[in-house]
Tab-separated table of C-alpha atoms in Angstrom:
chain	number	residue	atom	x	y	z
A	1	MET	CA	0.000	0.000	0.000
A	2	LYS	CA	2.849	2.414	0.754
A	3	ARG	CA	4.438	1.780	-2.631
A	4	PHE	CA	1.094	2.521	-4.312
A	5	GLY	CA	0.909	5.818	-2.397
A	6	LEU	CA	4.361	6.859	-3.620
A	7	ILE	CA	3.403	6.148	-7.227
A	8	MET	CA	0.314	8.341	-6.856
A	9	LEU	CA	2.467	11.098	-5.327
A	10	VAL	CA	4.781	11.126	-8.337
A	11	ALA	CA	1.801	11.297	-10.671
A	12	LEU	CA	0.422	14.289	-8.803
A	13	PHE	CA	3.750	16.113	-8.930
A	14	GLY	CA	3.804	15.557	-12.644
A	15	THR	CA	0.367	17.061	-13.050
A	16	ALA	CA	1.317	20.056	-10.933
A	17	ALA	CA	4.373	20.725	-13.126
A	18	MET	CA	2.185	20.769	-16.174
A	19	LEU	CA	-0.179	23.230	-14.535
A	20	ARG	CA	2.687	25.479	-13.501
A	21	ALA	CA	3.880	25.621	-17.016
A	22	GLN	CA	0.466	26.756	-18.158
A	23	VAL	CA	-0.639	29.215	-15.493
A	24	GLY	CA	2.614	30.550	-14.093
A	25	PRO	CA	4.050	30.598	-10.511
A	26	GLU	CA	2.132	28.626	-7.867
A	27	ASP	CA	1.724	29.236	-4.142
A	28	PRO	CA	5.083	28.230	-2.485
A	29	SER	CA	3.186	26.815	0.528
A	30	LEU	CA	1.850	24.038	-1.672
A	31	GLN	CA	5.329	22.675	-2.395
A	32	ALA	CA	6.939	20.023	-0.167
A	33	PRO	CA	10.721	20.364	0.118
A	34	PRO	CA	12.168	17.490	-1.918
A	35	GLN	CA	14.773	16.586	0.753
A	36	GLU	CA	12.190	16.407	3.559
A	37	ALA	CA	9.893	14.219	1.489
A	38	ALA	CA	12.731	11.846	0.763
A	39	GLN	CA	13.560	11.561	4.460
A	40	GLU	CA	9.950	10.714	5.277
A	41	ASP	CA	9.954	7.977	2.669
A	42	GLU	CA	13.114	6.494	4.168
A	43	VAL	CA	11.516	6.375	7.625
A	44	ILE	CA	8.480	4.546	6.254
A	45	LYS	CA	10.632	2.060	4.390
A	46	ALA	CA	12.863	1.373	7.367
A	47	SER	CA	9.877	0.733	9.658
A	48	THR	CA	8.393	-1.647	7.122
A	49	ILE	CA	11.637	-3.576	6.779
A	50	ASP	CA	12.064	-3.981	10.558
A	51	GLU	CA	8.526	-5.298	10.902
A	52	GLN	CA	9.064	-7.765	8.094
A	53	LEU	CA	12.342	-8.978	9.604
A	54	GLU	CA	10.904	-9.662	13.065
A	55	LYS	CA	7.931	-11.542	11.615
A	56	LYS	CA	10.194	-13.445	9.264
A	57	ALA	CA	12.434	-14.499	12.167
A	58	TYR	CA	9.429	-15.467	14.306
A	59	ASN	CA	7.792	-17.506	11.539
A	60	ALA	CA	11.062	-19.279	10.846
A	61	GLY	CA	11.300	-20.103	14.557
A	62	VAL	CA	7.811	-21.595	14.487
A	63	GLU	CA	8.722	-23.731	11.457
A	64	PHE	CA	11.904	-25.000	13.107
A	65	MET	CA	9.937	-25.700	16.284
A	66	GLN	CA	7.353	-27.750	14.391
A	67	MET	CA	10.165	-29.759	12.796
A	68	GLY	CA	11.680	-30.451	16.208
A	69	ASP	CA	14.799	-28.398	15.421
A	70	PHE	CA	14.794	-26.568	18.733
A	71	GLU	CA	18.330	-25.217	18.429
A	72	ASN	CA	17.558	-23.206	15.305
A	73	ALA	CA	14.106	-22.327	16.623
A	74	LEU	CA	15.688	-20.705	19.672
A	75	LEU	CA	18.067	-18.725	17.484
A	76	LYS	CA	15.176	-17.367	15.434
A	77	PHE	CA	13.068	-16.475	18.482
A	78	ASP	CA	16.117	-14.726	19.960
A	79	GLU	CA	16.431	-12.769	16.719
A	80	ALA	CA	12.747	-11.821	16.741
A	81	ILE	CA	12.990	-10.603	20.342
A	82	GLU	CA	16.118	-8.600	19.558
A	83	LEU	CA	14.263	-6.854	16.733
A	84	LYS	CA	11.124	-6.417	18.831
A	85	PRO	CA	11.754	-6.610	22.615
A	86	ASP	CA	8.013	-6.691	23.370
A	87	TYR	CA	7.261	-9.666	21.079
A	88	ALA	CA	5.072	-11.651	23.504
A	89	GLU	CA	4.506	-14.656	21.234
A	90	ALA	CA	8.258	-15.056	20.702
A	91	TYR	CA	8.828	-15.143	24.469
A	92	THR	CA	6.072	-17.758	24.873
A	93	ASN	CA	7.470	-20.045	22.205
A	94	ARG	CA	11.019	-19.632	23.440
A	95	ALA	CA	9.807	-20.509	26.918
A	96	ASN	CA	8.073	-23.641	25.629
A	97	ILE	CA	11.314	-24.882	24.106
A	98	LYS	CA	13.278	-24.127	27.264
A	99	TRP	CA	10.673	-26.015	29.303
A	100	GLN	CA	10.993	-29.067	27.064
A	101	GLN	CA	14.776	-28.896	27.397
A	102	GLY	CA	14.575	-28.792	31.190
A	103	GLU	CA	15.596	-25.140	31.578
A	104	ILE	CA	12.703	-24.527	33.931
A	105	GLU	CA	13.790	-21.308	35.645
A	106	SER	CA	14.673	-19.624	32.358
A	107	ALA	CA	11.373	-20.786	30.870
A	108	ILE	CA	9.458	-19.330	33.833
A	109	GLN	CA	11.220	-16.011	33.290
A	110	ASP	CA	10.209	-15.958	29.612
A	111	PHE	CA	6.609	-16.918	30.374
A	112	ASN	CA	6.376	-14.136	32.955
A	113	THR	CA	7.835	-11.638	30.481
A	114	SER	CA	5.280	-12.706	27.883
A	115	ILE	CA	2.465	-12.325	30.420
A	116	SER	CA	3.688	-8.854	31.423
A	117	ILE	CA	3.474	-7.794	27.766
A	118	SER	CA	0.229	-9.537	26.848
A	119	ALA	CA	-1.403	-12.021	29.213
A	120	THR	CA	-2.620	-15.003	27.185
A	121	ALA	CA	-4.051	-18.372	28.147
A	122	ASP	CA	-1.176	-20.196	26.453
A	123	ALA	CA	1.429	-18.254	28.432
A	124	TYR	CA	-0.319	-18.956	31.746
A	125	PHE	CA	-0.712	-22.612	30.783
A	126	GLY	CA	2.990	-22.909	29.978
A	127	LEU	CA	3.860	-21.194	33.239
A	128	GLY	CA	1.667	-23.698	35.062
A	129	GLN	CA	3.489	-26.597	33.404
A	130	CYS	CA	6.835	-25.247	34.596
A	131	GLN	CA	5.542	-24.656	38.110
A	132	TYR	CA	4.152	-28.176	38.290
A	133	GLN	CA	7.489	-29.596	37.199
A	134	ASN	CA	9.094	-27.477	39.922
A	135	ASN	CA	6.767	-29.117	42.488
A	136	GLN	CA	4.884	-25.838	42.921
A	137	GLN	CA	1.432	-27.388	42.696
A	138	ASP	CA	-0.457	-24.479	44.257
A	139	SER	CA	1.155	-21.989	41.872
A	140	ALA	CA	0.451	-24.298	38.953
A	141	MET	CA	-3.201	-24.532	39.987
A	142	GLU	CA	-3.399	-20.733	40.034
A	143	SER	CA	-1.793	-20.441	36.590
A	144	TYR	CA	-4.137	-23.032	35.034
A	145	THR	CA	-7.075	-21.189	36.572
A	146	LYS	CA	-5.892	-17.871	35.095
A	147	ALA	CA	-5.522	-19.541	31.695
A	148	LEU	CA	-9.117	-20.755	31.920
A	149	SER	CA	-10.347	-17.330	33.008
A	150	ILE	CA	-8.897	-15.902	29.789
A	151	GLU	CA	-9.890	-18.823	27.573
A	152	PRO	CA	-12.581	-21.008	29.213
A	153	LYS	CA	-12.290	-23.569	26.408
A	154	HIS	CA	-8.553	-24.130	26.866
A	155	ALA	CA	-8.704	-27.941	26.907
A	156	GLN	CA	-5.169	-28.523	28.158
A	157	ALA	CA	-5.467	-26.089	31.054
A	158	ALA	CA	-8.674	-27.826	32.149
A	159	TYR	CA	-7.095	-31.271	31.759
A	160	TYR	CA	-3.985	-30.488	33.774
A	161	ARG	CA	-5.897	-28.677	36.481
A	162	GLY	CA	-8.054	-31.778	36.686
A	163	GLY	CA	-4.876	-33.763	37.202
A	164	LEU	CA	-3.947	-31.588	40.173
A	165	TYR	CA	-7.381	-32.140	41.713
A	166	PHE	CA	-6.923	-35.878	41.120
A	167	GLU	CA	-3.607	-35.820	42.988
A	168	LYS	CA	-5.320	-34.042	45.888
A	169	GLY	CA	-7.985	-36.762	45.997
A	170	GLU	CA	-10.701	-34.281	44.973
A	171	TYR	CA	-12.142	-36.605	42.356
A	172	GLU	CA	-15.425	-34.790	41.747
A	173	LYS	CA	-13.551	-31.571	40.928
A	174	ALA	CA	-11.178	-33.538	38.733
A	175	ILE	CA	-14.126	-35.006	36.822
A	176	ALA	CA	-15.602	-31.524	36.348
A	177	ASP	CA	-12.350	-30.329	34.768
A	178	TYR	CA	-12.054	-33.417	32.579
A	179	ASP	CA	-15.624	-32.688	31.466
A	180	LYS	CA	-14.488	-29.200	30.417
A	181	ALA	CA	-11.512	-30.576	28.532
A	182	ILE	CA	-13.702	-33.062	26.663
A	183	ALA	CA	-16.317	-30.398	25.895
A	184	SER	CA	-13.557	-28.309	24.312
A	185	ASP	CA	-11.891	-31.234	22.540
A	186	ALA	CA	-14.129	-34.243	21.939
A	187	LYS	CA	-11.116	-36.301	20.783
A	188	TYR	CA	-9.025	-35.752	23.916
A	189	ALA	CA	-8.222	-39.406	24.665
A	190	TYR	CA	-6.203	-38.687	27.809
A	191	ALA	CA	-9.064	-36.674	29.282
A	192	TYR	CA	-11.419	-39.641	28.825
A	193	ASN	CA	-8.832	-41.980	30.324
A	194	ASP	CA	-8.200	-39.820	33.378
A	195	ARG	CA	-11.885	-39.135	33.909
A	196	GLY	CA	-12.313	-42.888	33.951
A	197	SER	CA	-9.594	-43.152	36.597
A	198	ALA	CA	-11.314	-40.537	38.763
A	199	LYS	CA	-14.599	-42.416	38.465
A	200	ARG	CA	-12.834	-45.651	39.345
A	201	GLN	CA	-11.584	-44.020	42.549
A	202	LEU	CA	-15.218	-43.247	43.338
A	203	LYS	CA	-16.083	-46.922	42.648
A	204	LYS	CA	-18.155	-45.954	39.611
A	205	TYR	CA	-16.684	-48.868	37.702
A	206	GLU	CA	-19.187	-49.130	34.857
A	207	GLU	CA	-18.915	-45.404	34.099
A	208	ALA	CA	-15.143	-45.685	34.320
A	209	ALA	CA	-15.157	-48.590	31.865
A	210	ALA	CA	-17.200	-46.532	29.401
A	211	ASP	CA	-14.658	-43.688	29.577
A	212	TYR	CA	-11.718	-46.052	29.118
A	213	LYS	CA	-13.447	-47.668	26.153
A	214	LYS	CA	-13.869	-44.244	24.539
A	215	ALA	CA	-10.222	-43.405	25.228
A	216	CYS	CA	-9.137	-46.628	23.514
A	217	SER	CA	-11.305	-45.864	20.489
A	218	LEU	CA	-9.541	-42.505	20.162
A	219	ASP	CA	-6.019	-43.809	20.844
A	220	SER	CA	-5.985	-47.461	19.869
A	221	GLU	CA	-2.228	-47.930	20.285
A	222	ASN	CA	-1.892	-46.810	23.897
A	223	VAL	CA	-1.840	-50.089	25.801
A	224	PHE	CA	-2.113	-48.614	29.297
A	225	MET	CA	-5.588	-47.364	28.394
A	226	TYR	CA	-6.634	-50.937	27.574
A	227	ASN	CA	-5.183	-52.082	30.890
A	228	ASN	CA	-7.240	-49.420	32.678
A	229	TRP	CA	-10.357	-50.454	30.774
A	230	GLY	CA	-9.826	-54.081	31.715
A	231	SER	CA	-9.287	-53.160	35.372
A	232	ALA	CA	-12.572	-51.222	35.520
A	233	LEU	CA	-14.390	-54.179	33.973
A	234	ARG	CA	-12.764	-56.517	36.469
A	235	ARG	CA	-13.848	-54.294	39.343
A	236	ALA	CA	-17.353	-54.252	37.911
A	237	GLY	CA	-17.344	-58.070	37.904
A	238	ASP	CA	-17.414	-58.371	34.117
A	239	TYR	CA	-14.562	-60.862	34.028
A	240	ASP	CA	-15.118	-62.271	30.550
A	241	THR	CA	-14.991	-58.841	28.908
A	242	ALA	CA	-12.011	-57.890	31.054
A	243	LEU	CA	-10.140	-60.962	29.817
A	244	SER	CA	-10.851	-60.058	26.201
A	245	VAL	CA	-9.638	-56.484	26.725
A	246	TYR	CA	-6.410	-57.620	28.403
A	247	THR	CA	-5.880	-60.136	25.606
A	248	LEU	CA	-6.291	-57.345	23.079
A	249	ALA	CA	-3.723	-55.290	24.989
A	250	ILE	CA	-1.307	-58.227	24.888
A	251	GLN	CA	-1.832	-58.614	21.150
A	252	LYS	CA	-0.977	-54.947	20.678
A	253	ASP	CA	2.139	-55.191	22.837
A	254	PRO	CA	3.239	-58.755	23.699
A	255	LYS	CA	6.056	-57.369	25.868
A	256	ASN	CA	3.832	-55.370	28.178
A	257	TYR	CA	4.321	-57.328	31.397
A	258	ARG	CA	1.612	-55.400	33.260
A	259	SER	CA	-1.062	-56.712	30.892
A	260	TYR	CA	-0.144	-60.301	31.806
A	261	ASN	CA	-0.186	-59.480	35.511
A	262	LEU	CA	-3.630	-57.879	35.222
A	263	ARG	CA	-5.053	-60.704	33.158
A	264	GLY	CA	-3.619	-63.097	35.741
A	265	LEU	CA	-5.490	-61.234	38.463
A	266	THR	CA	-8.705	-61.655	36.487
A	267	TYR	CA	-8.144	-65.411	36.193
A	268	TYR	CA	-7.447	-65.419	39.931
A	269	ASP	CA	-10.775	-63.691	40.613
A	270	MET	CA	-12.428	-66.376	38.483
A	271	ALA	CA	-10.712	-69.075	40.598
A	272	GLN	CA	-8.766	-70.249	37.535
A	273	TYR	CA	-5.517	-70.381	39.463
A	274	GLU	CA	-3.446	-72.385	36.969
A	275	MET	CA	-4.271	-69.875	34.228
A	276	ALA	CA	-3.416	-67.056	36.619
A	277	ILE	CA	-0.034	-68.617	37.419
A	278	ALA	CA	0.718	-68.991	33.706
A	279	ASP	CA	0.169	-65.256	33.188
A	280	PHE	CA	2.220	-64.347	36.257
A	281	ASP	CA	4.991	-66.578	34.924
A	282	THR	CA	4.992	-64.700	31.619
A	283	CYS	CA	4.959	-61.372	33.407
A	284	LEU	CA	8.040	-62.351	35.394
A	285	ARG	CA	9.842	-63.631	32.313
A	286	LEU	CA	9.379	-60.154	30.849
A	287	ASN	CA	10.268	-58.367	34.097
A	288	SER	CA	12.033	-60.514	36.682
A	289	THR	CA	11.803	-57.850	39.395
A	290	TYR	CA	8.111	-57.017	39.148
A	291	ALA	CA	7.187	-57.414	42.809
A	292	TYR	CA	3.410	-57.475	42.366
A	293	ALA	CA	3.605	-60.511	40.098
A	294	PHE	CA	5.555	-62.403	42.792
A	295	MET	CA	2.965	-61.442	45.395
A	296	ASN	CA	0.054	-62.350	43.129
A	297	ARG	CA	1.578	-65.667	42.090
A	298	SER	CA	2.201	-66.516	45.743
A	299	CYS	CA	-1.520	-66.035	46.395
A	300	ALA	CA	-2.415	-68.366	43.529
A	301	TYR	CA	-0.028	-71.022	44.822
A	302	TYR	CA	-1.594	-70.607	48.255
A	303	LYS	CA	-5.031	-71.296	46.800
A	304	LEU	CA	-3.653	-74.484	45.252
A	305	PHE	CA	-2.200	-75.510	48.667
A	306	GLU	CA	1.339	-75.253	47.314
A	307	TYR	CA	2.588	-73.497	50.421
A	308	ALA	CA	6.318	-73.953	49.816
A	309	LYS	CA	6.067	-72.229	46.421
A	310	ALA	CA	3.831	-69.572	47.922
A	311	LEU	CA	6.423	-68.908	50.626
A	312	GLN	CA	9.221	-68.712	48.065
A	313	ASP	CA	7.351	-66.061	46.076
A	314	GLY	CA	6.309	-64.349	49.289
A	315	ASN	CA	9.944	-64.020	50.319
A	316	ARG	CA	10.768	-62.411	46.980
A	317	ALA	CA	7.843	-59.996	47.261
A	318	VAL	CA	8.996	-58.828	50.702
A	319	GLU	CA	12.540	-58.470	49.430
A	320	LEU	CA	11.373	-56.240	46.573
A	321	MET	CA	8.767	-54.331	48.601
A	322	PRO	CA	10.130	-54.039	52.164
A	323	LYS	CA	7.513	-51.404	53.081
A	324	ASN	CA	4.453	-53.136	51.646
A	325	ALA	CA	2.132	-54.289	54.424
A	326	ALA	CA	0.242	-56.775	52.237
A	327	ALA	CA	3.470	-58.568	51.329
A	328	TYR	CA	4.224	-59.199	55.015
A	329	LEU	CA	0.619	-60.166	55.756
A	330	ASN	CA	0.638	-62.759	52.966
A	331	ARG	CA	4.022	-64.175	53.913
A	332	GLY	CA	2.813	-64.483	57.491
A	333	ASN	CA	-0.048	-66.633	56.246
A	334	TYR	CA	2.350	-68.835	54.268
A	335	ARG	CA	4.626	-69.223	57.285
A	336	GLU	CA	1.623	-70.132	59.352
A	337	MET	CA	0.760	-72.934	56.911
A	338	THR	CA	4.361	-74.230	56.898
A	339	ARG	CA	4.355	-74.424	60.724
A	340	ASP	CA	6.610	-71.412	61.231
A	341	ALA	CA	4.477	-69.811	63.939
A	342	ALA	CA	7.187	-67.446	65.131
A	343	GLY	CA	7.887	-66.277	61.596
A	344	ALA	CA	4.170	-65.778	60.954
A	345	CYS	CA	3.823	-63.586	64.045
A	346	GLU	CA	6.899	-61.628	63.081
A	347	ASP	CA	5.418	-60.879	59.659
A	348	TRP	CA	1.975	-60.024	60.991
A	349	LYS	CA	3.465	-57.628	63.519
A	350	LYS	CA	5.484	-55.962	60.785
A	351	ALA	CA	2.393	-55.651	58.588
A	352	ALA	CA	0.502	-54.194	61.559
A	353	GLU	CA	3.253	-51.615	62.072
A	354	LEU	CA	2.820	-50.655	58.423
A	355	GLY	CA	-0.901	-50.037	58.997
A	356	ASN	CA	-2.641	-53.250	57.940
A	357	ASP	CA	-5.736	-53.791	60.083
A	358	ASP	CA	-6.079	-57.492	59.241
A	359	ALA	CA	-2.513	-58.056	60.388
A	360	LYS	CA	-3.269	-56.308	63.688
A	361	ARG	CA	-6.203	-58.631	64.239
A	362	TYR	CA	-4.175	-61.736	63.340
A	363	SER	CA	-1.334	-60.650	65.599
A	364	ASN	CA	-3.648	-60.014	68.537
A	365	MET	CA	-5.514	-63.305	68.074
A	366	GLN	CA	-2.666	-65.647	67.183
A	367	CYS	CA	0.482	-64.236	68.709
A	368	SER	CA	-0.437	-63.281	72.272
A	369	GLN	CA	0.731	-66.685	73.607
A	370	PRO	CA	3.569	-67.765	71.330
A	371	GLU	CA	4.645	-70.673	73.555
A	372	LYS	CA	1.323	-72.406	72.927
A	373	ARG	CA	1.589	-71.847	69.206
A	374	GLU	CA	5.061	-73.392	69.088
A	375	ASN	CA	3.639	-76.594	70.568
A	376	ARG	CA	0.749	-76.981	68.146
């Protein structure tokens, strides 16, 4: 547009010269000094060039960022900020890269600078992410809330704030935020998954299963979502469907040891103990230090009256989880069945110290007169 204006100005000067030639001297006040006009043009051109350079640098930074070339992206955002020190978007994007690279404090500084120039939902959201990573949960909650006050349909801010409520055990509030995230982005698989987890905490197993199922339909390659779906079905007592879901998870990732452990638990609930042991075996072949599989397999052996094998697995579970009350409680039961009364009492007392109420009851009932127990 400025170039078009200059062309018109030249045309007008030409017309004026023709008129002067015809009618004689014109009013001097109508003439613009040629030197002054030229200087004005130079100012306009220089301003236009600077604006183009800062946008060009910023856009290049965005392209590098999208390609995952963060090093060059940072260089371009630095260049854009140097050309325009109040370039809020450049600060926000530079901060996002720094956050991903673990430069949390520097990222926080950039996010705050961006907010001081122009407070946006994305800048507050990014700030919240940094604060959460810095274990500043209360500050993160405040930043997510500010993001939502600016942009109520900011799906990520709602999702991550929901996660903070989940961590606090405020599951109803978490569900409300996951609802907001889903309303803003109907294909937000993680929001469905986490809403299902919040509902599972509230023992709403059928509703949880429906959310997990939706999450899996949106992200069919994420095996942990299938494991969650199967667990909700198992809790709801729908064992057959749970087995099919776990089997599907195993087909998608045959090396996912947790899927075998969870399917084994389902077989255990169905009193199919040999099938359960087979799955626990596979789990432990894939991960030889997975403590829960040792504990679960010990329970299956116990049900089959194979107390020596149960005790062997129970020992391993305690070794791997020295602060797990259930591991001591179970091993106490196995010691009891192998006539190690003193060992059983020792384990039950330890489990009681760790807060297990059943162990307290066992210890009070069975261990108050140890000399009698030794002579049984």
